Coordinates of C-alpha atoms in Angstrom, one line a residue:
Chain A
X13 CA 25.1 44.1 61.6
X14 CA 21.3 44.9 60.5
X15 CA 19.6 42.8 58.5
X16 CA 20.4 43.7 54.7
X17 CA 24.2 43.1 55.5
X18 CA 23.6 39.9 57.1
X19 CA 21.6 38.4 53.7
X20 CA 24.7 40.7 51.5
X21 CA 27.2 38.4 53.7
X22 CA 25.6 35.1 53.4
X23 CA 24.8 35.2 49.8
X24 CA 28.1 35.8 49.1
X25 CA 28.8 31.8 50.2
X26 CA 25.9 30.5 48.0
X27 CA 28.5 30.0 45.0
X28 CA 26.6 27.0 43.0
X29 CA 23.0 28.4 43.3
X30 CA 21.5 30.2 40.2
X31 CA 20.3 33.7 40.4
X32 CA 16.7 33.0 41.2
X33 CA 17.7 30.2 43.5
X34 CA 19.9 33.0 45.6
X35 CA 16.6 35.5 45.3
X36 CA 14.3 32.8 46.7
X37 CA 16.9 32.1 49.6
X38 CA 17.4 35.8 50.4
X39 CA 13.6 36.0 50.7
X40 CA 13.3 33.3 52.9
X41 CA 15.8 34.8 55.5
X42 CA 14.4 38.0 55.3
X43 CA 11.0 36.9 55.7
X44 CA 12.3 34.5 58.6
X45 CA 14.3 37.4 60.3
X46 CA 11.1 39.7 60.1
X47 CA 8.8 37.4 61.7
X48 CA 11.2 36.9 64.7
X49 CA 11.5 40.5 64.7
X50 CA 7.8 40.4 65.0
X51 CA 7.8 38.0 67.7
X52 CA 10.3 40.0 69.9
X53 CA 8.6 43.5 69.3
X54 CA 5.2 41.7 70.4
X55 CA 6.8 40.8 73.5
X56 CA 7.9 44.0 74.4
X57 CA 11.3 45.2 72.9
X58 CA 11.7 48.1 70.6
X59 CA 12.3 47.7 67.7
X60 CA 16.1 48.6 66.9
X61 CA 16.3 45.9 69.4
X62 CA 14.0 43.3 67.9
X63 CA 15.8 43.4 65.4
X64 CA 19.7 43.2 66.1
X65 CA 18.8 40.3 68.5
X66 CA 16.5 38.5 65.1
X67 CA 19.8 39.0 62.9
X68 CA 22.2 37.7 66.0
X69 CA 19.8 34.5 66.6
X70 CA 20.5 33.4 62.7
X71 CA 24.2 33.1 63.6
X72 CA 27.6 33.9 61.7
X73 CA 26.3 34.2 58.0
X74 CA 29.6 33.1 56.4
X75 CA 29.4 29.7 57.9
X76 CA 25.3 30.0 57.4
X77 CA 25.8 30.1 53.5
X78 CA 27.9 27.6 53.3
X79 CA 25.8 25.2 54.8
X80 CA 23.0 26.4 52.5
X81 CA 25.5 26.3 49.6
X82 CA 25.8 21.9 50.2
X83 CA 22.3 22.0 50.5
X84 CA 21.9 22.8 46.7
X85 CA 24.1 19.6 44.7
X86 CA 24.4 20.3 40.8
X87 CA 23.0 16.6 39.9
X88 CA 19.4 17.8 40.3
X89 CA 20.3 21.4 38.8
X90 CA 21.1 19.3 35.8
X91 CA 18.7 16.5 35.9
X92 CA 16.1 19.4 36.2
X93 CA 17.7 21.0 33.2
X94 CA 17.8 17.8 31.3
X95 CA 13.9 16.8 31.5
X96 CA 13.0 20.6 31.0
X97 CA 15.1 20.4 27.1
X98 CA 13.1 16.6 26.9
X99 CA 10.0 18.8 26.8
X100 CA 10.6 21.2 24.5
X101 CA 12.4 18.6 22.0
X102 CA 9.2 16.1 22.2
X103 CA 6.7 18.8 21.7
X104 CA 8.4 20.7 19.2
X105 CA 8.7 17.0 17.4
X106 CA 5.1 16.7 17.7
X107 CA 4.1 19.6 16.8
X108 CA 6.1 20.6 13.2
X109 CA 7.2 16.5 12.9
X110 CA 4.3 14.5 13.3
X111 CA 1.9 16.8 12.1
X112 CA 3.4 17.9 9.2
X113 CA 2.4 21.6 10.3
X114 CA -1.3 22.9 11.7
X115 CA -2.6 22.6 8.4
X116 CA -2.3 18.8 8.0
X117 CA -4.3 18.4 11.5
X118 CA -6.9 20.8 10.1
X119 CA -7.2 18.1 7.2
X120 CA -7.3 15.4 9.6
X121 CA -10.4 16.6 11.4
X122 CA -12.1 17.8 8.2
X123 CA -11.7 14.5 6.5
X124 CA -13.9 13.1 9.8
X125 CA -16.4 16.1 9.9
X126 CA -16.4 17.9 6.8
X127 CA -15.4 16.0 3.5
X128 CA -16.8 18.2 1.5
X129 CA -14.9 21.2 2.4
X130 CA -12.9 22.9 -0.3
X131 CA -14.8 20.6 -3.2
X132 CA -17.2 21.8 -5.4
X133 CA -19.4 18.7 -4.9
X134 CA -23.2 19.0 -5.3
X135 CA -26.3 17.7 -3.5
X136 CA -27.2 15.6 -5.9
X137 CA -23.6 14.1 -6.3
X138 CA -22.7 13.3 -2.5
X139 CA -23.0 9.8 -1.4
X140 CA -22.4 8.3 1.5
X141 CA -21.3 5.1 1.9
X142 CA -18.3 3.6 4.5
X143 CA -16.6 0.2 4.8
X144 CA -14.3 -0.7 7.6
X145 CA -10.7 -2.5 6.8
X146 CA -9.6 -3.4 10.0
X147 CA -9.1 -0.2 12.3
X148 CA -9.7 1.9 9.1
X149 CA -12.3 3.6 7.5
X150 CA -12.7 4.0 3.7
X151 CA -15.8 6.7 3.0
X152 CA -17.0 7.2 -0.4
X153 CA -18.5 10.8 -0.5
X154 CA -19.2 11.8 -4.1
X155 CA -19.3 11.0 -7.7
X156 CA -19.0 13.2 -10.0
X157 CA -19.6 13.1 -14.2
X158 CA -21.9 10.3 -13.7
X159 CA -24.8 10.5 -16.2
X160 CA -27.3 8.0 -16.2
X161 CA -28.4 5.9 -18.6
X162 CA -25.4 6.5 -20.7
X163 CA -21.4 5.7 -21.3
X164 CA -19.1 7.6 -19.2
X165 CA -15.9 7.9 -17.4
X166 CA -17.2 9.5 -13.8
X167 CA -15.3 9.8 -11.1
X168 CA -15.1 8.7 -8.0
X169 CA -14.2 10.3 -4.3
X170 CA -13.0 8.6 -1.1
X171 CA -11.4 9.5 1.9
X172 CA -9.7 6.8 4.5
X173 CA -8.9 7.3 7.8
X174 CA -8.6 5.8 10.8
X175 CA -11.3 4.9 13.6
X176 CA -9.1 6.2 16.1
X177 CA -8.3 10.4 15.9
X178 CA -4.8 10.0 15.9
X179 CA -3.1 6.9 14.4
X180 CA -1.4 6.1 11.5
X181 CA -3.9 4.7 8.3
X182 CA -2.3 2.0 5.7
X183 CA -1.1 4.4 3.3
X184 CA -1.5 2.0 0.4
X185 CA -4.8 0.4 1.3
X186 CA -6.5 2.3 -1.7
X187 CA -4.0 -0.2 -4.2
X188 CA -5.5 -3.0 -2.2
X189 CA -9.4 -2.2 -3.5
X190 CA -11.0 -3.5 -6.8
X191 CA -14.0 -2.3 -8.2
X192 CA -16.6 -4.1 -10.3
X193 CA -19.3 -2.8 -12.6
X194 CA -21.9 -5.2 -13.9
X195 CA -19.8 -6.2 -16.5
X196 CA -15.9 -5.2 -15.5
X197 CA -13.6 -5.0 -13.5
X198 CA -10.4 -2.5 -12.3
X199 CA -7.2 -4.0 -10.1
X200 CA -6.6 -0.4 -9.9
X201 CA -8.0 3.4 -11.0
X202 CA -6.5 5.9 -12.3
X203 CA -6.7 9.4 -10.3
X204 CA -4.8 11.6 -7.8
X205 CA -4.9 11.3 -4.0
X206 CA -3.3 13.7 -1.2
X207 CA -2.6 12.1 1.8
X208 CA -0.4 12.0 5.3
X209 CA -0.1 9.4 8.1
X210 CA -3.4 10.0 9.2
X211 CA -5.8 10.8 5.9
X212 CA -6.2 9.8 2.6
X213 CA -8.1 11.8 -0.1
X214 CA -8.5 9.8 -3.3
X215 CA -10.4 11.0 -6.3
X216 CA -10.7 7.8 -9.1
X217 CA -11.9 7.9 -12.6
X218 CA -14.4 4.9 -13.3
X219 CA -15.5 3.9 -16.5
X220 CA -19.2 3.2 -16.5
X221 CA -21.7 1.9 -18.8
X222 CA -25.7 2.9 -19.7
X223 CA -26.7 -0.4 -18.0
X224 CA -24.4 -0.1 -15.1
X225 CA -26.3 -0.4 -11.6
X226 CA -23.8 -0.6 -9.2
X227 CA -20.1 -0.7 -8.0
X228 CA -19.0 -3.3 -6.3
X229 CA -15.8 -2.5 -4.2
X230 CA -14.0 -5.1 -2.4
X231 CA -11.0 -5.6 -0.4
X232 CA -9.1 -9.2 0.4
X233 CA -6.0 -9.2 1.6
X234 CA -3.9 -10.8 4.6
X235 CA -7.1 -12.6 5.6
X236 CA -9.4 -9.7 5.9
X237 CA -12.0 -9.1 3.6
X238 CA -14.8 -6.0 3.2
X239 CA -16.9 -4.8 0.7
X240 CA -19.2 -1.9 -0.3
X241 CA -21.9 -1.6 -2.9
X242 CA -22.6 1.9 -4.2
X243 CA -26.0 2.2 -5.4
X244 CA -25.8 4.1 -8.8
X245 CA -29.4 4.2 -9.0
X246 CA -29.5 6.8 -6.0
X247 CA -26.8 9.0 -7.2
X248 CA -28.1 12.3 -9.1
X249 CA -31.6 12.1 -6.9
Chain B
X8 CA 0.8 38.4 52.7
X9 CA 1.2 34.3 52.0
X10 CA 4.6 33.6 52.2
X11 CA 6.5 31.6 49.1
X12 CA 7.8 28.1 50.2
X13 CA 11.3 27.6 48.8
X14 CA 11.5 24.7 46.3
X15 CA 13.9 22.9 46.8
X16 CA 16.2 21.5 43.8
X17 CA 15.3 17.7 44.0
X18 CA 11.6 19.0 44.3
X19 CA 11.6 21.0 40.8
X20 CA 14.1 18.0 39.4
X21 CA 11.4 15.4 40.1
X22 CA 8.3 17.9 39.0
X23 CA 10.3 18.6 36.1
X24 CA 11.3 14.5 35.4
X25 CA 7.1 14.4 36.1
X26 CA 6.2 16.4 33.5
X27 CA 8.7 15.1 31.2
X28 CA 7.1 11.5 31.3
X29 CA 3.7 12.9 31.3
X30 CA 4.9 14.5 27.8
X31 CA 6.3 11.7 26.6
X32 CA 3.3 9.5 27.2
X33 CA 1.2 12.0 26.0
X34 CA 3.6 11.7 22.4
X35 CA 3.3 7.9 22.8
X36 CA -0.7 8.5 22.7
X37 CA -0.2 10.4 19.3
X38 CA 2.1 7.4 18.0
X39 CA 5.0 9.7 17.9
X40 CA 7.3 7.1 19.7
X41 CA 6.9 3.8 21.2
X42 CA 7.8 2.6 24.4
X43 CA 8.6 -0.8 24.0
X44 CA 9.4 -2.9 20.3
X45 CA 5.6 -4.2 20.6
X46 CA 4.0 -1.1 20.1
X47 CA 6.4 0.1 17.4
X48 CA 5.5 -3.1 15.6
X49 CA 1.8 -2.5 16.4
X50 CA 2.1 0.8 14.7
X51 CA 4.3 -0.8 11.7
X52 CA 1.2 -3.3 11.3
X53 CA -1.3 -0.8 11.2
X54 CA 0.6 1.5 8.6
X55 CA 0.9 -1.9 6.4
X56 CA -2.4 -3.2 6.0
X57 CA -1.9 -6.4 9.0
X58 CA -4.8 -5.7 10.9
X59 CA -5.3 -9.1 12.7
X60 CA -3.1 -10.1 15.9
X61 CA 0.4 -11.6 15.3
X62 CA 2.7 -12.8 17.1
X63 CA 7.1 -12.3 17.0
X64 CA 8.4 -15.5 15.8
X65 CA 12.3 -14.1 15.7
X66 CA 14.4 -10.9 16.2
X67 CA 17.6 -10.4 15.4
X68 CA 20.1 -7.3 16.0
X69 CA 21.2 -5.3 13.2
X70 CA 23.9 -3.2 15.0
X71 CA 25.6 -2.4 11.5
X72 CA 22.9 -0.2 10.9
X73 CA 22.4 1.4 14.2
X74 CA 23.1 0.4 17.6
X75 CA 19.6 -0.4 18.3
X76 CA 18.1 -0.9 15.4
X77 CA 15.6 -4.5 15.9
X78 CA 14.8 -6.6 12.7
X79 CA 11.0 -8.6 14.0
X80 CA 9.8 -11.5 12.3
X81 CA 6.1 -11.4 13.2
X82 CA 3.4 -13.6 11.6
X83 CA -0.2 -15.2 11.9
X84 CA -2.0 -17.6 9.7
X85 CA -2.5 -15.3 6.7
X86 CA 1.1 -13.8 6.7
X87 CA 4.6 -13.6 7.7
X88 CA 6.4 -9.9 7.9
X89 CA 9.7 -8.4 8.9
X90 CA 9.6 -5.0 10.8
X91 CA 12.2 -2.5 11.4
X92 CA 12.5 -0.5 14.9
X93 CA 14.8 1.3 16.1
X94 CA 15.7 2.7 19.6
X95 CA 15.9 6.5 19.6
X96 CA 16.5 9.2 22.6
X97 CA 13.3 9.1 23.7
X98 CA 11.5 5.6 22.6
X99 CA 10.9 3.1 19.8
X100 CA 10.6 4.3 16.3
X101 CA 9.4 2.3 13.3
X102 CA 8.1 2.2 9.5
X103 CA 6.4 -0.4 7.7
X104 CA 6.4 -3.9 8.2
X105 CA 7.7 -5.8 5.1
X106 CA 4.7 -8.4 4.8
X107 CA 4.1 -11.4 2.2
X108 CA 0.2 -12.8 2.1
X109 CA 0.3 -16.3 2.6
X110 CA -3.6 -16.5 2.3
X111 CA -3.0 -18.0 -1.4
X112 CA -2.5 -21.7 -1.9
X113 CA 1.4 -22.4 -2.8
X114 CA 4.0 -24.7 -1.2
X115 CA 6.1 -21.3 -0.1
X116 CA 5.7 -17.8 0.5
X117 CA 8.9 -15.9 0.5
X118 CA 10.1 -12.2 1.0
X119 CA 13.2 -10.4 1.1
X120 CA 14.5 -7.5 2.5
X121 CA 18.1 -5.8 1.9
X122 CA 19.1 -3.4 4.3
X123 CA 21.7 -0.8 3.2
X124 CA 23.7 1.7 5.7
X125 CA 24.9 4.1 2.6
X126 CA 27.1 6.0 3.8
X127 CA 30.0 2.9 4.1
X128 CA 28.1 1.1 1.3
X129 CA 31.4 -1.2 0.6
X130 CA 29.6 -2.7 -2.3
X131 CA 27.8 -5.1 0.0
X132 CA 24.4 -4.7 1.8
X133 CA 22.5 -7.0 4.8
X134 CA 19.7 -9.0 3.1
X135 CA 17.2 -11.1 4.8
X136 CA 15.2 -13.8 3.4
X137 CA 12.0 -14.7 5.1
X138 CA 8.9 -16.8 4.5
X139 CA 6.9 -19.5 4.9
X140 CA 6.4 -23.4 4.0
X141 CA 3.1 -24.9 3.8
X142 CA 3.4 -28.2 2.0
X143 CA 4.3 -31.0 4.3
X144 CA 6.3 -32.8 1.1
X145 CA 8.8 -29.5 1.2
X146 CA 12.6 -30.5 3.3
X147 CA 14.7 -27.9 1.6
X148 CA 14.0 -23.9 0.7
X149 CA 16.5 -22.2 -1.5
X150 CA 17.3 -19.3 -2.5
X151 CA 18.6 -18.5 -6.1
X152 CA 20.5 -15.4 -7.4
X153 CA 20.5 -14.6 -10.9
X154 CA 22.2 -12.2 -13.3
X155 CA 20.6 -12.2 -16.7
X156 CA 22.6 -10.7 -19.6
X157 CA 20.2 -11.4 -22.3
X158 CA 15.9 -12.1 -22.3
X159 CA 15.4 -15.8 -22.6
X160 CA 12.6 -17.8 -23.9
X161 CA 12.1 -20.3 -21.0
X162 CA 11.7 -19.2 -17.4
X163 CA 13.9 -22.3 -16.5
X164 CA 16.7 -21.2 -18.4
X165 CA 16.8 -18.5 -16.0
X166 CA 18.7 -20.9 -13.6
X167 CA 21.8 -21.6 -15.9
X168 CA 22.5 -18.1 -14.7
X169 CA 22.8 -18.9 -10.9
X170 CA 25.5 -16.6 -9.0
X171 CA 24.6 -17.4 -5.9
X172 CA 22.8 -20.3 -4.6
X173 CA 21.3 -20.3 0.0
X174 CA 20.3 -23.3 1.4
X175 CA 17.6 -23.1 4.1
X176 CA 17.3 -26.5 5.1
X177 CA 13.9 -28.1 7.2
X178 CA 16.2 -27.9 10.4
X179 CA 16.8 -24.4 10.5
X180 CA 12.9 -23.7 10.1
X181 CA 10.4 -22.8 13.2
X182 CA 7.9 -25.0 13.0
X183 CA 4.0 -23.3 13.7
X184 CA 0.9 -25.3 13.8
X185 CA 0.1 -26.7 10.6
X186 CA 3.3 -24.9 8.5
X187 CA 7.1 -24.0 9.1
X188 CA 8.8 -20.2 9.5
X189 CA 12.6 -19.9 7.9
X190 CA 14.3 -16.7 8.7
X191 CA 18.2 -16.0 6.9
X192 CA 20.3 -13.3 7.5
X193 CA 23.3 -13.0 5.0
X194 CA 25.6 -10.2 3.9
X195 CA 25.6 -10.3 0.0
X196 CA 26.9 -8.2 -2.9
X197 CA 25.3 -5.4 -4.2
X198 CA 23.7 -5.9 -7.7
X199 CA 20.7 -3.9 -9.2
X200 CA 20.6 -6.5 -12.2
X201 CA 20.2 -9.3 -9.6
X202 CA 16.5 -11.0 -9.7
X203 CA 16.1 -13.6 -6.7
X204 CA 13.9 -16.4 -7.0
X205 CA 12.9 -19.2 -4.0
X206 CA 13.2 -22.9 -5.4
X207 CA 11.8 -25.4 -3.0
X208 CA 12.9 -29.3 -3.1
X209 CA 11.1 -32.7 -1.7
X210 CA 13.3 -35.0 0.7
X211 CA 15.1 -37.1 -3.0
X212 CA 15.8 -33.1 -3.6
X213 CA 13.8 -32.9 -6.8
X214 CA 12.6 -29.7 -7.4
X215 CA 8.8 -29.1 -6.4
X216 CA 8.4 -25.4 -6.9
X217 CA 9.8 -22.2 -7.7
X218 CA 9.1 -18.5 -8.0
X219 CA 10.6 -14.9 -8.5
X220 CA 10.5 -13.5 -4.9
X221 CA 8.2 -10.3 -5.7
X222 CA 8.6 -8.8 -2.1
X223 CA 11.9 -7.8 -2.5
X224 CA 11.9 -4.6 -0.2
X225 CA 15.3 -2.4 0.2
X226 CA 16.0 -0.2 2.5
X227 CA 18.8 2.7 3.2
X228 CA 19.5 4.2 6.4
X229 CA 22.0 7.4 6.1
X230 CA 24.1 7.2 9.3

């Protein structure tokens, strides 16, 4: 029997192994059988020889593969299986569940580095002022319409996220804010936001008078309280 | 040529097991599940505005919405909430915590929360009432249903229209430093027209307080 029957013959018992377990296992006898062939040619026999005496030495392959065959039990075939379908399911979770798609983790870095991307914001209307409510962070970037000196409904932008990259922001801390004018004051604003789990984009239309100097925004609730003055008289510079 | 070792199966099973716990922490990092209730309700917290620490007072089981689905009644000195988790295949999963301020100055602070599994609504849903007491002069909390047909002139007439009356008395209430936690879970019919008020009571049971429970939160889970 030369050597390619001998690994035909003892494959042949390896009946629970998968295709590229038998392929590994063939390749391990070969390579064992040629290495002892090796051996025996080294020390002088030739090599027809060498290597009928390599094949005899691995014994009768039927009873061979079947020892090999108990040494491969189905449980950690499957439990294999089993973690391998855990990873794909978590990951595609995370990736088209959590995020809401690429785009929404684009907006989630932006918000951080950028705010100003994809608005038509001026120099002269940016501002940049940041109060902290708890883990998040409420950043007023820009107001827009604002003329000073006179009546007029501007408008506000803010953007809250939270400190850390990835966790969830209070989706309605923006219904939690008032703002006060030197002589009034809004529970709420009217405006549009775009948000997710992670980012909130708010743009707020504010009624402001000629004499107006300031806004005054302030949040109290469950025991925490923070507030931010904007500075009108530095807007427009 | 380097020869390839041949894996065995328990060694890929347990690189494989390996990777799939790395993958799963990794998810936990990104708050896609929890491991344990704690961090689910840490996550419910920050998605509801409760930044400061609390601590669970109560949980109860709420098998008739899912087999592991965890009602926790967490508070600290400024409020009292109720947060939903739930056991999933692969961790703890959660929404918002259902949370009443108690930072203003009234005898009780009271929310409500009906849980609804629609899909065997049999005209009946789980509701909870939570809350808290903070006047020392308070020895019975109730709860008031009422079905208006008609407006009326004087809030109190409201209660000639009682269809459902809960008693909470002081003894079933946790008692905190300083205040007292009540927690009820009832089944009760479903009404859309029903408004629930809390009506608390001295120890000769007049009637100290009342007011319309505003958190009234509802929620529907499609299984």
């Amino acid at each position: 029997m030369d050597r390619r029957e001998y690994c035909r013959q003892l494959t042949q018992e390896l009946r629970h192994l998968t295709a590229s377990e038998v392929a590994a296992v063939r390749q391990e006898l070969w390579d064992h059988m040629e290495d002892h062939a090796e051996m025996l040619r080294e020390a002088g026999y030739d090599e027809a020889e060498a290597d009928a005496r390599a094949v005899e030495a691995m014994g009768d392959p039927v009873e061979t593969g079947r020892e090999i065959d108990k040494q491969y039990p189905a449980i950690w075939l499957w439990l294999s299986r089993i973690a391998i379908a855990v990873i794909v399911v978590v990951c595609i979770r995370t990736a088209f569940g959590y995020f809401g798609g690429m785009h929404s983790f684009f907006e989630i870095l932006s918000i951080r580095y950028d705010p100003y991307r994809d608005m038509e914001i001026t120099m002269e209307e940016q501002i940049d002022y940041k109060m902290e409510v708890g883990n998040d962070i409420i950043h007023f970037i820009a107001i827009t319409d604002y003329t000073p000196d006179e009546d007029c409904t501007a408008i506000l932008y803010y953007n809250i996220y939270d400190k850390r990259l990835l966790s969830p922001i209070d989706y309605n801390l923006d219904n939690y804010l008032t703002f006060s004018t030197d002589d009034s004051t809004y529970e709420r604003l009217a405006g549009g936001s775009w948000a997710n789990k992670f980012v909130k984009q708010i743009e707020s239309k504010i009624n402001l008078s000629a004499d107006d100097t300031s806004i005054l925004i302030v949040y109290d609730r469950f025991g925490d309280y923070a507030e931010c003055r904007i500075d009108l008289t530095e807007v427009g510079k | 040529m380097k020869k390839k070792r041949l894996v065995s199966r328990r060694h890929r099973a347990l690189r494989n097991i390996a990777i799939a716990v790395l993958v799963i922490l990794l998810t936990r990092y990104v708050n896609l599940y929890s491991l344990t209730p704690m961090q689910a309700i840490e996550q419910a917290k920050e998605r509801s505005g409760i930044f400061a620490p609390t601590e669970v007072v109560t949980y109860c089981e709420v098998p008739e919405m899912h087999r592991f689905h965890r009602l926790y009644m967490i508070e600290n000195e400024n409020t009292v909430a109720l947060t939903n988790t739930v056991l999933q295949f692969i961790g703890w999963t959660t929404g918002s915590a259902f949370a009443v301020d108690c930072t203003e100055d009234r005898p009780v602070h009271c929310g409500a929360m009906a849980l609804d599994r629609s899909r065997d609504n049999d005209g009946k849903h789980l509701a909870f009432y939570y809350g808290r007491v903070d006047s020392s002069s308070v020895e019975r909390v109730e709860i008031v249903e009422i079905v208006l047909e008609k407006s009326l002139t004087y809030p109190e007439e409201r209660f000639n229209y009682i269809t459902d009356t809960i008693n909470i008395p002081r003894s079933e209430w946790i008692e905190r430093d300083g205040y007292y936690l009540f927690f009820h879970e009832m089944t009760e019919e479903d009404n859309p027209d029903a408004q629930h008020y809390v009506r608390c009571y001295d120890d000769a049971d007049n009637l100290l307080y009342y007011e319309f429970i505003n958190h009234h939160y509802s929620l529907s889970v499609a299984n």
